[in-house]
PDB file of C-alpha atoms in Angstrom:
ATOM      1  CA  ASP A   1      -0.161   0.366  -8.394  1.00 88.00           C
ATOM      2  CA  ILE A   2      -0.936  -1.689  -5.305  1.00 94.00           C
ATOM      3  CA  MET A   3      -2.177   1.295  -3.326  1.00 95.00           C
ATOM      4  CA  GLY A   4      -4.181   2.556  -6.276  1.00 92.00           C
ATOM      5  CA  VAL A   5      -6.423  -0.505  -6.199  1.00 95.00           C
ATOM      6  CA  GLY A   6      -6.725  -0.583  -2.404  1.00 96.00           C
ATOM      7  CA  GLY A   7      -4.030  -3.119  -1.636  1.00 97.00           C
ATOM      8  CA  PHE A   8      -1.934  -3.080   1.521  1.00 98.00           C
ATOM      9  CA  VAL A   9       1.756  -2.312   0.945  1.00 98.00           C
ATOM     10  CA  LEU A  10       4.455  -3.795   3.180  1.00 98.00           C
ATOM     11  CA  THR A  11       7.839  -3.158   1.596  1.00 97.00           C
ATOM     12  CA  ASN A  12      11.505  -2.828   2.381  1.00 97.00           C
ATOM     13  CA  TYR A  13      12.559   0.680   3.426  1.00 95.00           C
ATOM     14  CA  GLN A  14      12.737   3.122   0.517  1.00 94.00           C
ATOM     15  CA  ALA A  15      13.445   6.750   1.412  1.00 94.00           C
ATOM     16  CA  GLU A  16      11.499   8.100  -1.572  1.00 94.00           C
ATOM     17  CA  MET A  17       8.273   6.608  -0.204  1.00 94.00           C
ATOM     18  CA  GLU A  18       8.400   9.156   2.607  1.00 93.00           C
ATOM     19  CA  GLU A  19       8.171  11.979   0.051  1.00 91.00           C
ATOM     20  CA  TYR A  20       4.513  11.125  -0.543  1.00 91.00           C
ATOM     21  CA  PHE A  21       3.380   8.651   2.121  1.00 96.00           C
ATOM     22  CA  ARG A  22       3.649   8.102   5.869  1.00 97.00           C
ATOM     23  CA  SER A  23       4.660   4.714   7.195  1.00 97.00           C
ATOM     24  CA  GLY A  24       1.986   3.224   9.413  1.00 96.00           C
ATOM     25  CA  GLU A  25      -0.666   5.483   7.887  1.00 97.00           C
ATOM     26  CA  HIS A  26      -0.519   4.795   4.121  1.00 98.00           C
ATOM     27  CA  TYR A  27       1.828   1.780   3.965  1.00 98.00           C
ATOM     28  CA  ASP A  28       4.395   0.071   6.166  1.00 98.00           C
ATOM     29  CA  TYR A  29       7.969  -1.076   5.749  1.00 98.00           C
ATOM     30  CA  TYR A  30      10.253  -3.625   7.328  1.00 98.00           C
ATOM     31  CA  GLU A  31      13.907  -3.250   8.272  1.00 97.00           C
ATOM     32  CA  ASP A  32      15.074  -6.874   8.177  1.00 97.00           C
ATOM     33  CA  ILE A  33      13.744 -10.423   7.864  1.00 97.00           C
ATOM     34  CA  GLN A  34      12.797 -10.647  11.534  1.00 98.00           C
ATOM     35  CA  ASP A  35      10.902  -7.341  11.307  1.00 98.00           C
ATOM     36  CA  LEU A  36       9.164  -8.590   8.148  1.00 98.00           C
ATOM     37  CA  GLU A  37       8.046 -11.788   9.867  1.00 98.00           C
ATOM     38  CA  GLU A  38       6.764  -9.863  12.894  1.00 98.00           C
ATOM     39  CA  LYS A  39       4.848  -7.373  10.758  1.00 98.00           C
ATOM     40  CA  VAL A  40       3.327 -10.084   8.563  1.00 98.00           C
ATOM     41  CA  ASP A  41       2.107 -11.867  11.702  1.00 98.00           C
ATOM     42  CA  PHE A  42       0.807  -8.589  13.156  1.00 98.00           C
ATOM     43  CA  TYR A  43      -1.128  -7.552  10.057  1.00 98.00           C
ATOM     44  CA  LEU A  44      -2.558 -11.034   9.541  1.00 98.00           C
ATOM     45  CA  CYS A  45      -3.857 -10.931  13.126  1.00 98.00           C
ATOM     46  CA  HIS A  46      -5.126  -7.327  12.816  1.00 98.00           C
ATOM     47  CA  PRO A  47      -6.979  -7.079   9.487  1.00 98.00           C
ATOM     48  CA  GLU A  48      -8.817  -3.943  10.588  1.00 98.00           C
ATOM     49  CA  ILE A  49      -5.517  -2.052  10.946  1.00 98.00           C
ATOM     50  CA  ARG A  50      -4.195  -3.465   7.675  1.00 98.00           C
ATOM     51  CA  ASP A  51      -7.410  -2.509   5.871  1.00 98.00           C
ATOM     52  CA  ARG A  52      -7.408   1.020   7.328  1.00 98.00           C
ATOM     53  CA  ILE A  53      -3.829   1.572   6.145  1.00 98.00           C
ATOM     54  CA  ALA A  54      -4.731   0.212   2.696  1.00 98.00           C
ATOM     55  CA  ARG A  55      -7.752   2.563   2.457  1.00 98.00           C
ATOM     56  CA  ASN A  56      -5.609   5.523   3.553  1.00 97.00           C
ATOM     57  CA  GLY A  57      -3.026   4.675   0.903  1.00 97.00           C
ATOM     58  CA  GLN A  58      -5.673   4.414  -1.780  1.00 97.00           C
ATOM     59  CA  GLY A  59      -7.109   7.757  -0.699  1.00 96.00           C
ATOM     60  CA  ILE A  60      -3.734   9.473  -1.080  1.00 95.00           C
ATOM     61  CA  ILE A  61      -3.306   7.976  -4.542  1.00 94.00           C
ATOM     62  CA  GLU A  62      -6.779   9.058  -5.649  1.00 91.00           C
ATOM     63  CA  LYS A  63      -6.253  12.569  -4.272  1.00 90.00           C
ATOM     64  CA  ASN A  64      -2.673  13.314  -5.312  1.00 88.00           C
ATOM     65  CA  PHE A  65      -1.802  11.083  -8.244  1.00 83.00           C
ATOM     66  CA  THR A  66      -4.390  11.957 -10.859  1.00 84.00           C
ATOM     67  CA  TYR A  67      -3.352  12.468 -14.469  1.00 84.00           C
ATOM     68  CA  GLU A  68      -4.033  16.174 -14.013  1.00 86.00           C
ATOM     69  CA  ASN A  69      -1.780  16.412 -10.944  1.00 82.00           C
ATOM     70  CA  ARG A  70       1.014  14.441 -12.574  1.00 82.00           C
ATOM     71  CA  LEU A  71       0.879  16.526 -15.783  1.00 90.00           C
ATOM     72  CA  ASP A  72       0.930  19.741 -13.739  1.00 87.00           C
ATOM     73  CA  GLU A  73       4.058  18.465 -11.979  1.00 86.00           C
ATOM     74  CA  ILE A  74       5.729  17.536 -15.274  1.00 90.00           C
ATOM     75  CA  PHE A  75       4.987  20.969 -16.774  1.00 90.00           C
ATOM     76  CA  ARG A  76       6.229  22.694 -13.603  1.00 90.00           C
ATOM     77  CA  ILE A  77       9.543  20.810 -13.770  1.00 91.00           C
ATOM     78  CA  VAL A  78       9.946  21.452 -17.500  1.00 92.00           C
ATOM     79  CA  ASN A  79       9.246  25.163 -17.063  1.00 90.00           C
ATOM     80  CA  GLU A  80      11.825  25.431 -14.255  1.00 87.00           C
ATOM     81  CA  ASN A  81      14.554  24.261 -16.612  1.00 74.00           C
TER      82      ASN A  81
END
């Protein structure tokens, strides 16, 4: 949802994110509290990088997560079973 409206995503590590997105290109993640603090400081000081990542994330959502694409995926899975 956040990426879909152009928001920047900084989250804890979640392996499933890497199925669709690349860290540092479409979103970013932190490994621990210290890493979170460092990345928050970094992105607050570098809004151009943060905004580029947010735009890239939104672009991936708009390209790959349309209703048509999602329905095609659902039908493909159903037909495999």
